[in-house]
Tab-separated table of C-alpha atoms and ligand atoms in Angstrom:
chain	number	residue	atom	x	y	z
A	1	UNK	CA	7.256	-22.497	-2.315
A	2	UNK	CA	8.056	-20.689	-5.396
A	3	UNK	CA	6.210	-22.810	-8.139
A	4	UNK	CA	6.995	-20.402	-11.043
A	5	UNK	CA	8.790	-22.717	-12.708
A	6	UNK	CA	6.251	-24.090	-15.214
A	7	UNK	CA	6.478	-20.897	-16.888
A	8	UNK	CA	10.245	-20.563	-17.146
A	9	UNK	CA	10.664	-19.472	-20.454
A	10	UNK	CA	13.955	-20.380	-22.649
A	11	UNK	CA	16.634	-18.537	-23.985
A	12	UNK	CA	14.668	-16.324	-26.125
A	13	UNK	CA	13.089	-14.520	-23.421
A	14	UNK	CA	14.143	-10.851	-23.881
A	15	UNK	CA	14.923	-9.014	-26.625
A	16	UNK	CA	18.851	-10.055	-27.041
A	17	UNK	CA	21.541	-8.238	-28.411
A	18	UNK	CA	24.696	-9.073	-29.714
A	19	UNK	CA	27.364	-8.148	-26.764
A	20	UNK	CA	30.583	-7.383	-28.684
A	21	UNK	CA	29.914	-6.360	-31.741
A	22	UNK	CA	30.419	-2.387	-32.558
A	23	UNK	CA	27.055	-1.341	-31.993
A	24	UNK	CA	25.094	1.826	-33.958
A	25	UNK	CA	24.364	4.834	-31.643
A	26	UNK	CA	20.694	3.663	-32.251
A	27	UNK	CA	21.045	0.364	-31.364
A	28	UNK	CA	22.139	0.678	-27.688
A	29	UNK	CA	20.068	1.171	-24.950
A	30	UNK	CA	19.333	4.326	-23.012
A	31	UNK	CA	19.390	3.632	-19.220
A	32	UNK	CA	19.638	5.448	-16.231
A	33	UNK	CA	20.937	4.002	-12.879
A	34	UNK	CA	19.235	4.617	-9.450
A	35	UNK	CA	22.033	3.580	-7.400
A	36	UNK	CA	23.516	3.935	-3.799
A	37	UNK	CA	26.811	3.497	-4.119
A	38	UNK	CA	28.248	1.546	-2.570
A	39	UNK	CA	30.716	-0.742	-3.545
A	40	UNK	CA	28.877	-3.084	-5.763
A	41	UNK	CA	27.031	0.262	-7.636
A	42	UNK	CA	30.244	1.339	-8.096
A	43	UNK	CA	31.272	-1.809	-10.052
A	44	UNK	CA	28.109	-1.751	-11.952
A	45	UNK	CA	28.528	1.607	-13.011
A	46	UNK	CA	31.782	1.350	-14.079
A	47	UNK	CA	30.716	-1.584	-15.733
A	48	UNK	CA	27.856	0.053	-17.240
A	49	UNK	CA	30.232	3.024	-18.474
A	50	UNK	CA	32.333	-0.365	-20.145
A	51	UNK	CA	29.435	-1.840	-22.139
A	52	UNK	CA	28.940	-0.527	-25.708
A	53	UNK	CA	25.359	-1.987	-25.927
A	54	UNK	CA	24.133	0.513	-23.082
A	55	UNK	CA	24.787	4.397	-23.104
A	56	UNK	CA	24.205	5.763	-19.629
A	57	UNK	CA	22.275	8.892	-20.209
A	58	UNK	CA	22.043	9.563	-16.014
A	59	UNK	CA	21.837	8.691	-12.413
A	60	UNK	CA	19.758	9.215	-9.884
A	61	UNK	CA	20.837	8.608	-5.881
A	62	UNK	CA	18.830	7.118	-3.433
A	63	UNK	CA	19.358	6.216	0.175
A	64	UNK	CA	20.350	2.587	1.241
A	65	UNK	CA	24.160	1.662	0.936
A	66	UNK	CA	24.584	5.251	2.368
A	67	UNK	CA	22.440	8.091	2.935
A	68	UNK	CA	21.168	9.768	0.043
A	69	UNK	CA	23.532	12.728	0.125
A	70	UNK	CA	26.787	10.477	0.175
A	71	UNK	CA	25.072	8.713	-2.977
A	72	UNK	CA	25.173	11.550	-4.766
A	73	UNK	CA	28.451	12.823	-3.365
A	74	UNK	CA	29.618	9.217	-4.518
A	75	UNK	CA	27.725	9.188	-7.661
A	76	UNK	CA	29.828	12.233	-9.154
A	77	UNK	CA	33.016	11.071	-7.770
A	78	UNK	CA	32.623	7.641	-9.726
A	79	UNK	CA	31.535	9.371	-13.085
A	80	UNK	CA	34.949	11.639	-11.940
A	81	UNK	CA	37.413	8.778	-11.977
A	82	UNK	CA	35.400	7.467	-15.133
A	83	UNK	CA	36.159	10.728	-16.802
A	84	UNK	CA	32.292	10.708	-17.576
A	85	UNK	CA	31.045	13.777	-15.875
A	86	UNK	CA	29.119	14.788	-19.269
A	87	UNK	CA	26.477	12.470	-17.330
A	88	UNK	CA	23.692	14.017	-15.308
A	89	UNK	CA	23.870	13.119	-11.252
A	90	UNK	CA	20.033	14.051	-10.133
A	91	UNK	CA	19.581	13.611	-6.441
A	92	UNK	CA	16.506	11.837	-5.301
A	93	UNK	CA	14.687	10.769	-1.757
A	94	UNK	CA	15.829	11.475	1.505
A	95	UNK	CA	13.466	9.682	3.207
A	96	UNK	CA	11.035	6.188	2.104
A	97	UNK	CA	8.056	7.452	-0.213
A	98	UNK	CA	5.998	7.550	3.651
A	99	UNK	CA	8.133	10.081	4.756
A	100	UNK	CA	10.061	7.654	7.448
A	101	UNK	CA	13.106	9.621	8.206
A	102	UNK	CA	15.114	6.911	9.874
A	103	UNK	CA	16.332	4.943	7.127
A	104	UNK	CA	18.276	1.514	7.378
A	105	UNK	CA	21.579	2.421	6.594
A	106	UNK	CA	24.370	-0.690	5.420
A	107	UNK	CA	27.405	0.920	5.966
A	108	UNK	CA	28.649	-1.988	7.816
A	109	UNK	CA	29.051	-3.613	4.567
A	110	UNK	CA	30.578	-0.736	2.410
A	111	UNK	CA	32.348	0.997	5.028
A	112	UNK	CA	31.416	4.782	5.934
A	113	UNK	CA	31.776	6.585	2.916
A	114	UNK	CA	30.285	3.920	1.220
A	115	UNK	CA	33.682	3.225	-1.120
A	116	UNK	CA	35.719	0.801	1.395
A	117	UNK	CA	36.732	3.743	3.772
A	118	UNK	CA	38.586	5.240	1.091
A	119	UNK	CA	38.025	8.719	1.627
A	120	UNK	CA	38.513	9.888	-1.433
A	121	UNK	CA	38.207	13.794	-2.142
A	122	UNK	CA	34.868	15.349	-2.935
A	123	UNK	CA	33.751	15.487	-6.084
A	124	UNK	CA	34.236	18.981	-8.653
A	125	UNK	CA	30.564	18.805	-10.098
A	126	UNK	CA	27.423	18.747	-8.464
A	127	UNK	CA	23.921	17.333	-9.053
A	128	UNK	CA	21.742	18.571	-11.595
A	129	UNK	CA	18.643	20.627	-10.107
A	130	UNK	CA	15.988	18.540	-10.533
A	131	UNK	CA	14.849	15.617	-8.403
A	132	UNK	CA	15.864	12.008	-9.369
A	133	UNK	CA	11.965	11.480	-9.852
A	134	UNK	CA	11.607	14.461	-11.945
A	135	UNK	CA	14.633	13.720	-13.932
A	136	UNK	CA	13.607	10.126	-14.763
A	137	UNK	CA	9.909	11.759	-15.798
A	138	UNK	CA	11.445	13.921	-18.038
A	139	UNK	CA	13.535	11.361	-20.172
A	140	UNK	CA	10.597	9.043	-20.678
A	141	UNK	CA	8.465	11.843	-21.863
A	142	UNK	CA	11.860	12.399	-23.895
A	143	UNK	CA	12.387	9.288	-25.093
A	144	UNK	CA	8.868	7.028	-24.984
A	145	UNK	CA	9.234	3.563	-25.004
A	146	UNK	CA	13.237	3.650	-24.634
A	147	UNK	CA	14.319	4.403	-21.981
A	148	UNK	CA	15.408	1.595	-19.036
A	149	UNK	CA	15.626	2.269	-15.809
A	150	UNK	CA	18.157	0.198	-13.900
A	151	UNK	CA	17.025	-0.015	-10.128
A	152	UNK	CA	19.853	-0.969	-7.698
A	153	UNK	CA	18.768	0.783	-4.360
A	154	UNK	CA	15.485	1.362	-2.509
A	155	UNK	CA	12.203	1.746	-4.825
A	156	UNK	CA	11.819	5.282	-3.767
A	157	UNK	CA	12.467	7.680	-6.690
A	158	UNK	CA	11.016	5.267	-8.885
A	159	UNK	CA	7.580	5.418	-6.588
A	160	UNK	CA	7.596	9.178	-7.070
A	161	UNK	CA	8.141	9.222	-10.626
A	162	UNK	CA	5.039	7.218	-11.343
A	163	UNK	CA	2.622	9.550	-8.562
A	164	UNK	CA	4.311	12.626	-10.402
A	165	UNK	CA	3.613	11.052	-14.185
A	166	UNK	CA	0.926	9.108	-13.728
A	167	UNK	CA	1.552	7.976	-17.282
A	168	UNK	CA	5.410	6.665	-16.108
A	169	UNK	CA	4.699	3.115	-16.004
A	170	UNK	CA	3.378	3.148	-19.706
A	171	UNK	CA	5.805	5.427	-20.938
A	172	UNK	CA	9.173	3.861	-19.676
A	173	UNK	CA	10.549	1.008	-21.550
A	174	UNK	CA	11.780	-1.261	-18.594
A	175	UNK	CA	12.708	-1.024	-15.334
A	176	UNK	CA	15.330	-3.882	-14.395
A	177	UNK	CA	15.320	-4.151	-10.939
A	178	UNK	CA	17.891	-5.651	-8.277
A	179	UNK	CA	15.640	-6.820	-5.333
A	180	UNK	CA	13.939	-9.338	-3.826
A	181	UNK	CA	14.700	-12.938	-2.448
A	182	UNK	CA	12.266	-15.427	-4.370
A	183	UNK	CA	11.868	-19.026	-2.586
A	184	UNK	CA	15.210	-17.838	-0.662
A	185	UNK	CA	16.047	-16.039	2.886
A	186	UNK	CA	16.971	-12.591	2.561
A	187	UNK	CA	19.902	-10.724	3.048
A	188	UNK	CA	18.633	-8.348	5.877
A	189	UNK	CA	16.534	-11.008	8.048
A	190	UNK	CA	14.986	-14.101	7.019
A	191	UNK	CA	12.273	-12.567	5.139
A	192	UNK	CA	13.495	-9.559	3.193
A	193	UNK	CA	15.953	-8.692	0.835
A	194	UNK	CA	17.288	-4.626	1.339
A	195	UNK	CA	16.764	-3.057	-0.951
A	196	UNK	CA	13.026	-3.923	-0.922
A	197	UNK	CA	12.683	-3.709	3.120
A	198	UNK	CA	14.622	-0.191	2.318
A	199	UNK	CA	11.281	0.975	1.511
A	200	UNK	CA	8.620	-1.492	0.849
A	201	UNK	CA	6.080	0.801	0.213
A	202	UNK	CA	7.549	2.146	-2.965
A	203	UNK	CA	8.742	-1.911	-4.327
A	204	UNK	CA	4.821	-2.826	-3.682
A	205	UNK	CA	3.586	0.148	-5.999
A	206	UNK	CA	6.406	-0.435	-8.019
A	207	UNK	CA	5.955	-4.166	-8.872
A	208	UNK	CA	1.934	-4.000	-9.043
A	209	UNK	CA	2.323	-0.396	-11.307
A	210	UNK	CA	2.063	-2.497	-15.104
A	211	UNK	CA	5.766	-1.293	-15.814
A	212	UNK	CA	7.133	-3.834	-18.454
A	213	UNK	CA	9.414	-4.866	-14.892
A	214	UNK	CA	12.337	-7.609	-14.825
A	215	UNK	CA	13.151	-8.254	-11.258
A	216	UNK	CA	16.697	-9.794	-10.647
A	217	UNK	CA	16.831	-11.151	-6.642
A	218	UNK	CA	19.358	-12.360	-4.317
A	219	UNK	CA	18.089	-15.564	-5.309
A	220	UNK	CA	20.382	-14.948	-8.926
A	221	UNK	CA	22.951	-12.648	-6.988
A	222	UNK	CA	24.223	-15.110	-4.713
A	223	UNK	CA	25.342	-17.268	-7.864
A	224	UNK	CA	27.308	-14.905	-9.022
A	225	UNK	CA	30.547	-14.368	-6.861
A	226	UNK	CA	34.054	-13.213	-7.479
A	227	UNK	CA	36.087	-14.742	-5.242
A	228	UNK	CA	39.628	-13.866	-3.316
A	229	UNK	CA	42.189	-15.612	-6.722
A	230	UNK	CA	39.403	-13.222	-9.211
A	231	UNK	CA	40.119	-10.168	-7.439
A	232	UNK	CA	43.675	-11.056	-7.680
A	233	UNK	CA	43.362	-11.037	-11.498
A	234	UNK	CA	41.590	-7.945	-11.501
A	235	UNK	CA	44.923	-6.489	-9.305
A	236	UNK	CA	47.025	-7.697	-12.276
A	237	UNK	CA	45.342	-5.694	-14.506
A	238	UNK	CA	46.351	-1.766	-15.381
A	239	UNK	CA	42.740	-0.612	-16.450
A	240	UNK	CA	42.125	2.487	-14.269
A	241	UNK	CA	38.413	0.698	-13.409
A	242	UNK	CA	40.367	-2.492	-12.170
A	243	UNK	CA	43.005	-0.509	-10.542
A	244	UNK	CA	40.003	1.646	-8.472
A	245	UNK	CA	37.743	-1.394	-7.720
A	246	UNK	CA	40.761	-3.202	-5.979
A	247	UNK	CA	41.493	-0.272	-3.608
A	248	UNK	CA	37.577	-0.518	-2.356
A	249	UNK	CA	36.977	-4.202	-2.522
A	250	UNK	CA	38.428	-4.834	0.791
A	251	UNK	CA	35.747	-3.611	3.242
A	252	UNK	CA	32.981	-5.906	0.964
A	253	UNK	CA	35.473	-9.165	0.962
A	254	UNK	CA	35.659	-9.098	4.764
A	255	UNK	CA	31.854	-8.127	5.295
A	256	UNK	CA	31.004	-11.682	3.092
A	257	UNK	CA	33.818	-12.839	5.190
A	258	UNK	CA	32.063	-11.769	8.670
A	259	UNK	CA	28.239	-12.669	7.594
A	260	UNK	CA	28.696	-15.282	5.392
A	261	UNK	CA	31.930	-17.346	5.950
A	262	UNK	CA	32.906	-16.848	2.260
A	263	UNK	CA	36.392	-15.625	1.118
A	264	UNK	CA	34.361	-13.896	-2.252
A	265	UNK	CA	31.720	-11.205	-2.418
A	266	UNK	CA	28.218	-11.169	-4.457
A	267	UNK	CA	27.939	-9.166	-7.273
A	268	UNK	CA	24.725	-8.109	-6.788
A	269	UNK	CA	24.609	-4.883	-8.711
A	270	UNK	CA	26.694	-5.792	-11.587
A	271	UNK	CA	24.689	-9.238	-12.458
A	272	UNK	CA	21.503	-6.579	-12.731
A	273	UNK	CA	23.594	-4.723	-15.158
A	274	UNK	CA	24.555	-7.817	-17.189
A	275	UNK	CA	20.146	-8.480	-17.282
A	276	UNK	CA	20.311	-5.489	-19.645
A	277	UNK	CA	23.613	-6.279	-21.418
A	278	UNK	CA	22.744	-9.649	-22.720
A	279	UNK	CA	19.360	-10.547	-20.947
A	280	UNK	CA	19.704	-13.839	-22.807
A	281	UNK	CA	22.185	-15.008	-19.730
A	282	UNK	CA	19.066	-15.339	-18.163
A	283	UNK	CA	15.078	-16.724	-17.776
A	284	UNK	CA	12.295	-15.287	-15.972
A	285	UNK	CA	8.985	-16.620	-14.457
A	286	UNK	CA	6.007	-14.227	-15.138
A	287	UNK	CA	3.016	-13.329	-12.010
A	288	UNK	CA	2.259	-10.960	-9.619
A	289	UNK	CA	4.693	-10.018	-7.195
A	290	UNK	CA	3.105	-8.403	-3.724
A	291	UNK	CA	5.411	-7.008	-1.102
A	292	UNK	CA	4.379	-7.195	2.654
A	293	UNK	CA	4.776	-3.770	4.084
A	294	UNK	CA	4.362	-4.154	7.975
A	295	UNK	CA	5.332	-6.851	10.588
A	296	UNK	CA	7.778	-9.180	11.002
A	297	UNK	CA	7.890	-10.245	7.616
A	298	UNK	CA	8.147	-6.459	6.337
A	299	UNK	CA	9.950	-6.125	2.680
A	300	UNK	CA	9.267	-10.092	1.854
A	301	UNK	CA	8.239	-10.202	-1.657
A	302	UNK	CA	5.252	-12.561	-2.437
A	303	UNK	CA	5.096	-14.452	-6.279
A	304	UNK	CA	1.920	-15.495	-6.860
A	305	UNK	CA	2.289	-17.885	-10.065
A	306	UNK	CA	-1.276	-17.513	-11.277
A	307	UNK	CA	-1.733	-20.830	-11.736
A	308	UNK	CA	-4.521	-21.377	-9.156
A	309	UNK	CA	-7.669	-19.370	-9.264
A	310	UNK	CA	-8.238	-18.499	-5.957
A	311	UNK	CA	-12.006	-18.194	-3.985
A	312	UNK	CA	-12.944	-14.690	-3.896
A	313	UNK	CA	-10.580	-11.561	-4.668
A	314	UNK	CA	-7.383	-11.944	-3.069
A	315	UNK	CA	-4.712	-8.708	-2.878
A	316	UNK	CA	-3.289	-10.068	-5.911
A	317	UNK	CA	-6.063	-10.317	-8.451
A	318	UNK	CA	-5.825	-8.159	-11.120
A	319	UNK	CA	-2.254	-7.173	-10.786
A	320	UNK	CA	-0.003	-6.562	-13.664
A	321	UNK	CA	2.737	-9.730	-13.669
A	322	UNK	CA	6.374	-8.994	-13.693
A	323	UNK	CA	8.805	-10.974	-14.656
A	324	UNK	CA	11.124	-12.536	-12.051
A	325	UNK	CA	14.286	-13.981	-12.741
A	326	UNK	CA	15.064	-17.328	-12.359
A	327	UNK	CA	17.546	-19.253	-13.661
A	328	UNK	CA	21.244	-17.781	-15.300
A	329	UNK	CA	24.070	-18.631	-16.858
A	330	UNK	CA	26.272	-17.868	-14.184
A	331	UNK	CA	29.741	-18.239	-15.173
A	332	UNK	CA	28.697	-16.783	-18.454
A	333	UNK	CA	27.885	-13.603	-16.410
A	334	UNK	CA	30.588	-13.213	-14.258
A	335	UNK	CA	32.829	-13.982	-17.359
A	336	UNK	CA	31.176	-11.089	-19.124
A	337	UNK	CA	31.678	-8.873	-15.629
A	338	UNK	CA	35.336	-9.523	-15.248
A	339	UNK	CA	36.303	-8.873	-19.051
A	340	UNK	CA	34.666	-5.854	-19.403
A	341	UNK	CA	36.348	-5.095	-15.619
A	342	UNK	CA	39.762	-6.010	-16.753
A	343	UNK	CA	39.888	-4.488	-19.875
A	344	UNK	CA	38.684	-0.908	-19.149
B	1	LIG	O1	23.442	-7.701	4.754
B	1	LIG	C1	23.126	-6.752	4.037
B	1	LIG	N1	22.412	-5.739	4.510
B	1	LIG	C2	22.085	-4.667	3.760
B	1	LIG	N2	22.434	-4.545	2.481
B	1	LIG	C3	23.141	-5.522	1.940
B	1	LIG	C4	23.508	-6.652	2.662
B	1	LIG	N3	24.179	-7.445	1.850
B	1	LIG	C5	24.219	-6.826	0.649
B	1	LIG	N4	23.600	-5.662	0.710
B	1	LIG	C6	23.379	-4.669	-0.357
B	1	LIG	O2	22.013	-4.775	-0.733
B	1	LIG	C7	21.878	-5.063	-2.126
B	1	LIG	C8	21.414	-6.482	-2.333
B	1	LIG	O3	20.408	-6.820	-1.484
B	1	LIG	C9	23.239	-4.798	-2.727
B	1	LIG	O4	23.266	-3.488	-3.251
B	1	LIG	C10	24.202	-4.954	-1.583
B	1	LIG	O5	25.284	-4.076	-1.665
């Protein structure tokens, strides 16, 4: 049982921002996505690129959705078609943070390419030289304090940014994270959500690193879902982002179709997204999230409330809390997702 709730904090609980208004250069956040894409990265980029209170300063490309090579391959191609390729592509991890090779792969959900078995053509630009992790070490020494770090695949890069700065975790401003299933079944087995059982390793150092973390699991994603009569909207539209997302929404409709009887898809990655837009759309819990790393219930993340104080040391004393999202304002959110979607 997830008894977090006691702590659920109101409205109030990040710092909020207005989400319209025209916004000063100084004002918006600095963030840089580690993303697979992937058809639900690509609509949270895209939606990213739409949102005046955020100004996407990179990405970084990790394995998950696709390999890590197609990420980055995919990653260019979006910020293409965005006409964005002023924006850094650095490519990160090939394999989990313990060096496991054989990665778990969903293209069964976003189609070969990753894009809906689109095929588009490859991409003009190519990644910058440095590593995702030494990329994202370099902009927090940059910026201090400012920079967030939007998390949307597998932990990895993020991992090897804080063993590279051992500083990271004090010198980034937040790290928003989509993963985790809190109190729910996951999306990959019972026990684990996938981007977390992508490499569990990484979350656990991740979540337990003292990172000023917001975690955003399929516990809030699987509110959030556009359904056949939305995307139909979205068709209507002549905004070269709705236009695009139509063409590769097909593959993820009949995948939600297929797994879970719906006729609408999960906007995972563009609900994580909307945490940073206007995190007032939703409230956290605070305690210390553990993430089992072996066994049958590899990648299941573990909320310990703090309200009990246990015999003895457990594996959770002492361990920075994060904050773990619980409740949000769900038509609020996908409102916010679809206008920015329809008018770009
Ligand atoms: O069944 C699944 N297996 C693997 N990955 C999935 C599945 N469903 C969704 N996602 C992907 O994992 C993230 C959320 O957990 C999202 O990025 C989504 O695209």
């Amino acid at each position: 049982m997830f008894h977090g709730f006691i702590y659920l904090r109101k409205r109030e609980p990040f710092q909020t921002k207005p989400s319209n208004s025209a916004m000063g250069e100084s004002e918006r956040k600095r963030i840089i996505i580690d993303t697979d894409p992937g058809i639900d990265d690509a609509m949270a980029i895209l939606l990213a690129l739409s949102s005046p209170e955020i100004e996407v300063i990179g990405l970084t490309t990790i394995f998950g959705n696709v390999y890590t090579n197609l990420a980055t391959k995919n990653a260019l191609h979006l910020l293409e078609i965005a006409e964005r390729t002023d924006i850094p592509v650095a490519e990160g991890a090939h394999s989990t943070l313990k060096k496991v090779l054989k990665v778990r792969i969903a293209d069964f959900v976003h189609g070969s390419d990753g894009l809906g078995n689109q095929y588009f053509p490859p991409p003009q630009a190519k990644a910058i030289d440095q590593s995702a992790a030494e990329f994202l070490v370099e902009k927090v020494n940059q910026y201090p304090g400012k920079i967030t770090v939007v998390a949307l695949g597998p932990l990895t890069n993020i991992a090897m940014a804080m063993e590279l700065d051992h500083k990271f975790s004090q010198k980034v401003g937040q790290i928003v994270i989509l993963g985790g299933a809190f109190a729910v079944n996951g999306n990959v087995n019972p026990a684990a959500e996938a981007n977390v059982f992508g490499d569990p390793d990484a979350s656990d150092i991740v979540f337990t690193s003292g990172a000023d973390i917001l975690t955003v699991g399929i516990n809030i994603t699987h509110q959030v879902i556009m359904t056949d009569a939305d995307r139909d909207k979205l068709a209507k539209c002549e905004g070269k982002f709705a236009q695009y997302l139509c063409k590769i929404l097909d593959c993820y409709f009949s995948y939600h179709m297929d797994a879970y009887a719906i006729q609408g898809i999960y906007l995972h990655d563009p609900t994580t997204i909307i945490a940073v837009v206007n995190p007032s759309l939703f409230t956290y819990t605070e305690g210390i999230v553990r993430v089992q790393t072996c066994g049958i219930t590899k990648g299941l993340t573990i909320f310990d409330n703090t309200m009990k104080r246990f015999e003895g040391i457990t594996d959770w004393s002492n361990k920075p809390k994060i904050k773990v999202a619980v409740t949000a304002d769900t038509p609020a959110i996908f409102q916010l997702i679809m206008d920015r979607l329809m008018n770009s």
